Tab-separated table of C-alpha atoms in Angstrom:
chain	number	residue	atom	x	y	z
A	12	MET	CA	91.205	154.475	129.581
A	13	THR	CA	94.488	152.717	130.381
A	14	ALA	CA	97.020	155.015	132.042
A	15	ASN	CA	100.419	155.514	130.489
A	16	ARG	CA	103.351	153.768	132.135
A	17	VAL	CA	106.628	155.616	131.687
A	18	THR	CA	109.983	153.969	132.395
A	19	LEU	CA	113.171	156.035	132.277
A	20	LYS	CA	116.357	154.070	131.565
A	21	LEU	CA	119.767	155.529	132.410
A	22	ALA	CA	123.150	153.947	131.656
A	23	THR	CA	125.917	155.859	133.383
A	24	SER	CA	129.250	155.864	135.129
A	25	LEU	CA	129.194	155.612	138.916
A	26	ASP	CA	129.049	159.410	139.087
A	27	GLY	CA	126.033	159.678	136.794
A	28	ARG	CA	127.714	160.594	133.494
A	29	ILE	CA	126.584	159.288	130.107
A	30	ALA	CA	129.584	160.449	128.072
A	31	THR	CA	132.965	162.096	128.344
A	32	ALA	CA	133.348	165.830	127.806
A	33	THR	CA	134.061	165.130	124.122
A	34	GLY	CA	130.881	163.065	123.756
A	35	GLU	CA	132.423	159.577	123.738
A	36	SER	CA	129.828	157.168	125.129
A	37	ARG	CA	130.266	153.765	123.452
A	38	TRP	CA	130.310	151.761	125.483
A	39	ILE	CA	129.951	152.861	129.111
A	40	THR	CA	128.100	149.717	130.159
A	41	GLY	CA	129.029	146.185	129.208
A	42	GLU	CA	127.585	143.711	126.741
A	43	GLU	CA	125.385	142.014	129.355
A	44	ALA	CA	123.739	145.327	130.307
A	45	ARG	CA	123.136	146.196	126.676
A	46	ARG	CA	121.504	142.818	126.142
A	47	GLU	CA	119.232	143.480	129.122
A	48	VAL	CA	118.201	146.803	127.575
A	49	HIS	CA	117.100	144.932	124.455
A	50	ARG	CA	114.921	142.693	126.632
A	51	MET	CA	113.407	145.800	128.210
A	52	ARG	CA	112.687	147.301	124.806
A	53	ALA	CA	110.821	144.129	123.891
A	54	ALA	CA	108.585	144.588	126.948
A	55	HIS	CA	107.473	148.101	125.946
A	56	GLN	CA	105.321	149.472	123.144
A	57	ALA	CA	107.524	152.474	122.373
A	58	VAL	CA	111.138	153.571	122.819
A	59	VAL	CA	111.544	157.343	123.199
A	60	VAL	CA	114.636	159.482	122.553
A	61	GLY	CA	115.334	163.148	121.944
A	62	ILE	CA	116.534	164.488	118.619
A	63	GLU	CA	120.038	165.184	119.961
A	64	THR	CA	120.458	161.488	120.776
A	65	ALA	CA	118.993	160.493	117.421
A	66	ILE	CA	121.472	162.701	115.562
A	67	ALA	CA	124.541	162.000	117.708
A	68	ASP	CA	124.152	158.212	117.976
A	69	ASP	CA	122.139	157.349	114.822
A	70	PRO	CA	120.552	154.444	116.746
A	71	ASP	CA	118.370	151.601	115.502
A	72	LEU	CA	116.317	151.428	118.751
A	73	THR	CA	115.222	147.923	117.833
A	74	VAL	CA	115.236	144.650	119.761
A	75	ARG	CA	118.268	142.693	118.587
A	76	LEU	CA	118.319	139.456	120.558
A	77	GLU	CA	119.288	136.085	119.146
A	78	GLY	CA	116.135	134.171	118.306
A	79	TYR	CA	113.769	137.075	119.050
A	80	LEU	CA	110.718	136.957	116.763
A	81	GLY	CA	108.338	139.215	118.692
A	82	PRO	CA	107.117	142.675	117.717
A	83	GLN	CA	109.439	145.638	117.576
A	84	PRO	CA	108.593	148.685	119.682
A	85	THR	CA	107.641	151.877	117.895
A	86	ARG	CA	110.619	154.264	117.766
A	87	VAL	CA	109.655	157.753	118.955
A	88	VAL	CA	111.829	160.841	118.436
A	89	LEU	CA	111.048	164.128	120.176
A	90	ASP	CA	111.929	166.553	117.403
A	91	THR	CA	110.108	169.882	117.532
A	92	ARG	CA	111.733	171.296	114.368
A	93	GLN	CA	111.874	167.991	112.440
A	94	ARG	CA	115.639	167.807	112.216
A	95	LEU	CA	115.828	164.018	111.906
A	96	PRO	CA	118.115	163.405	108.890
A	97	PRO	CA	116.462	161.436	106.068
A	98	GLU	CA	119.619	159.315	105.826
A	99	SER	CA	119.396	158.306	109.496
A	100	ARG	CA	118.700	154.689	110.374
A	101	LEU	CA	115.420	155.663	112.021
A	102	ALA	CA	114.133	157.417	108.898
A	103	ARG	CA	115.481	154.908	106.380
A	104	THR	CA	113.859	151.949	108.152
A	105	ALA	CA	110.548	153.624	109.035
A	106	ARG	CA	108.574	151.412	106.661
A	107	VAL	CA	110.045	148.322	108.334
A	108	THR	CA	109.852	149.382	111.987
A	109	PRO	CA	107.308	152.064	112.951
A	110	THR	CA	108.920	155.437	113.558
A	111	VAL	CA	107.059	158.395	115.055
A	112	LEU	CA	108.245	161.985	115.286
A	113	VAL	CA	106.630	164.223	117.893
A	114	ALA	CA	107.010	167.687	116.408
A	115	GLY	CA	105.615	171.179	116.692
A	116	GLU	CA	103.763	171.178	113.373
A	117	ARG	CA	102.633	168.884	110.587
A	118	GLY	CA	105.089	166.545	108.950
A	119	ALA	CA	107.763	167.531	106.481
A	120	PRO	CA	107.309	165.592	103.213
A	121	TYR	CA	110.936	164.417	103.167
A	122	LEU	CA	110.180	162.440	106.356
A	123	THR	CA	106.576	161.387	105.764
A	124	ASP	CA	107.511	160.129	102.281
A	125	LEU	CA	109.927	157.724	103.993
A	126	GLY	CA	107.147	156.399	106.206
A	127	VAL	CA	107.838	158.450	109.330
A	128	LYS	CA	104.607	159.350	111.125
A	129	VAL	CA	104.625	162.917	112.460
A	130	LEU	CA	102.466	163.877	115.429
A	131	ALA	CA	102.012	167.578	116.179
A	132	PRO	CA	100.235	167.951	119.545
A	133	THR	CA	100.508	171.745	119.581
A	134	GLY	CA	100.143	172.253	115.838
A	135	ASN	CA	101.637	175.756	116.022
A	136	GLY	CA	105.374	175.101	115.980
A	137	ALA	CA	105.707	175.233	119.766
A	138	ARG	CA	107.642	172.537	121.603
A	139	PRO	CA	105.261	169.850	122.896
A	140	SER	CA	105.402	169.400	126.658
A	141	PRO	CA	106.037	165.934	128.146
A	142	ALA	CA	102.313	165.769	128.950
A	143	ASP	CA	101.543	166.600	125.294
A	144	VAL	CA	103.882	163.803	124.210
A	145	VAL	CA	102.306	161.240	126.521
A	146	GLU	CA	98.783	162.190	125.422
A	147	ALA	CA	99.683	162.114	121.717
A	148	LEU	CA	101.255	158.673	122.046
A	149	ARG	CA	98.313	157.385	124.076
A	150	ALA	CA	96.025	158.439	121.217
A	151	GLU	CA	98.140	156.166	118.999
A	152	GLY	CA	97.644	153.266	121.418
A	153	LEU	CA	101.163	153.554	122.869
A	154	VAL	CA	100.973	153.522	126.660
A	155	ASP	CA	104.066	151.558	127.770
A	156	LEU	CA	106.883	154.026	127.103
A	157	PHE	CA	110.612	153.326	127.524
A	158	ILE	CA	112.643	156.553	127.582
A	159	GLU	CA	116.287	156.063	126.620
A	160	GLY	CA	117.744	159.530	126.199
A	161	GLY	CA	119.149	162.013	126.478
A	162	GLY	CA	119.714	164.217	129.506
A	163	LYS	CA	117.255	166.971	128.546
A	164	VAL	CA	114.499	164.473	127.814
A	165	ALA	CA	115.117	162.674	131.110
A	166	ALA	CA	114.979	165.969	133.015
A	167	SER	CA	111.801	167.139	131.280
A	168	PHE	CA	109.863	163.957	132.090
A	169	LEU	CA	111.148	163.931	135.678
A	170	ALA	CA	110.246	167.603	136.144
A	171	ALA	CA	106.758	166.896	134.788
A	172	GLY	CA	106.265	164.081	137.306
A	173	LEU	CA	105.642	161.546	134.561
A	174	VAL	CA	108.318	158.936	135.343
A	175	ASP	CA	106.749	155.931	137.055
A	176	ARG	CA	109.741	153.623	136.962
A	177	LEU	CA	113.480	154.262	136.846
A	178	VAL	CA	115.990	151.679	135.593
A	179	TRP	CA	119.581	152.727	136.245
A	180	PHE	CA	122.587	150.818	134.923
A	181	ARG	CA	125.833	151.879	136.619
A	182	ALA	CA	129.205	150.983	135.134
A	183	PRO	CA	132.279	150.765	137.402
A	184	LEU	CA	134.089	153.853	136.142
A	185	ILE	CA	134.307	157.533	137.022
A	186	LEU	CA	134.132	160.311	134.392
A	187	GLY	CA	134.152	163.418	136.591
A	188	ALA	CA	132.489	166.804	136.436
A	189	ARG	CA	133.399	167.461	132.785
A	190	GLY	CA	131.478	164.362	131.707
A	191	ARG	CA	127.971	164.798	130.353
A	192	PRO	CA	125.265	164.268	133.000
A	193	ALA	CA	122.513	161.694	132.570
A	194	VAL	CA	119.888	164.185	133.733
A	195	GLY	CA	119.783	167.819	132.661
A	196	ASP	CA	118.775	170.859	134.684
A	197	LEU	CA	115.816	170.442	137.023
A	198	PRO	CA	113.733	173.276	138.475
A	199	TRP	CA	113.613	172.450	142.164
A	200	GLU	CA	115.760	174.193	144.754
A	201	LEU	CA	114.661	172.318	147.889
A	202	LEU	CA	115.036	168.635	148.759
A	203	ALA	CA	111.323	168.511	149.509
A	204	GLU	CA	110.564	169.376	145.878
A	205	ALA	CA	112.566	166.487	144.404
A	206	PRO	CA	110.683	163.329	143.372
A	207	ARG	CA	111.227	160.306	145.593
A	208	PHE	CA	111.680	156.757	144.357
A	209	ARG	CA	111.683	153.407	146.145
A	210	ARG	CA	114.238	150.823	145.089
A	211	VAL	CA	112.558	147.544	144.187
A	212	SER	CA	115.503	145.565	142.828
A	213	LEU	CA	119.289	145.541	142.643
A	214	ALA	CA	121.182	143.100	140.439
A	215	GLU	CA	124.638	142.540	139.009
A	216	VAL	CA	124.572	142.501	135.218
A	217	GLY	CA	128.026	141.461	134.112
A	218	PRO	CA	130.434	144.074	135.513
A	219	ASP	CA	127.604	146.600	135.971
A	220	LEU	CA	124.811	147.151	138.463
A	221	CYS	CA	121.138	147.500	137.552
A	222	GLU	CA	118.930	149.312	140.038
A	223	THR	CA	115.177	149.561	139.554
A	224	TYR	CA	113.080	152.175	141.336
A	225	GLU	CA	109.388	153.003	141.440
A	226	ARG	CA	107.985	156.444	142.147
A	227	ILE	CA	106.635	156.878	145.648
């Protein structure tokens, strides 16, 4: 069976923040970087976000490039308690662009009636682990995963050792300690416990930098 390939994308200030203390985040990176993210979405089968990002940003998570006629990636929301609003863009367009919710139990009718597919790896209301998520998506034929947010989701997949590739866009600004970090709390206390990555590319993308790393 084909192994899953998990890419984590981060778009941050130079000091690793994704938003100000008040939550302002549009736009940290420039137009060129955002265009590159759309190209990356097109190269993956699924785009994954957490429910907090889905609620706060109400994203489309589609490929919006001039002249693009290829397939759209499946939008995946990690939403244990099925809090995705029915009026959200992801829910309202689920019959146009596939939308999957990874939840703790079977789907709520107000979402499934809109065309949202609900996967419940645990089936008992418990939060699915990152490994549960990867396995559930693999069963749906989704193996190339592009994780876009937020900080808790990034931390959970890193802590589980599931991130194969890291794409980090850095904008030339500083937000400081009160800004919201790109990666949430991680369990290790020693340097030896932290995952190591090898940088494979470094490029200027407009005013921003794009660094790509692979797990060692």
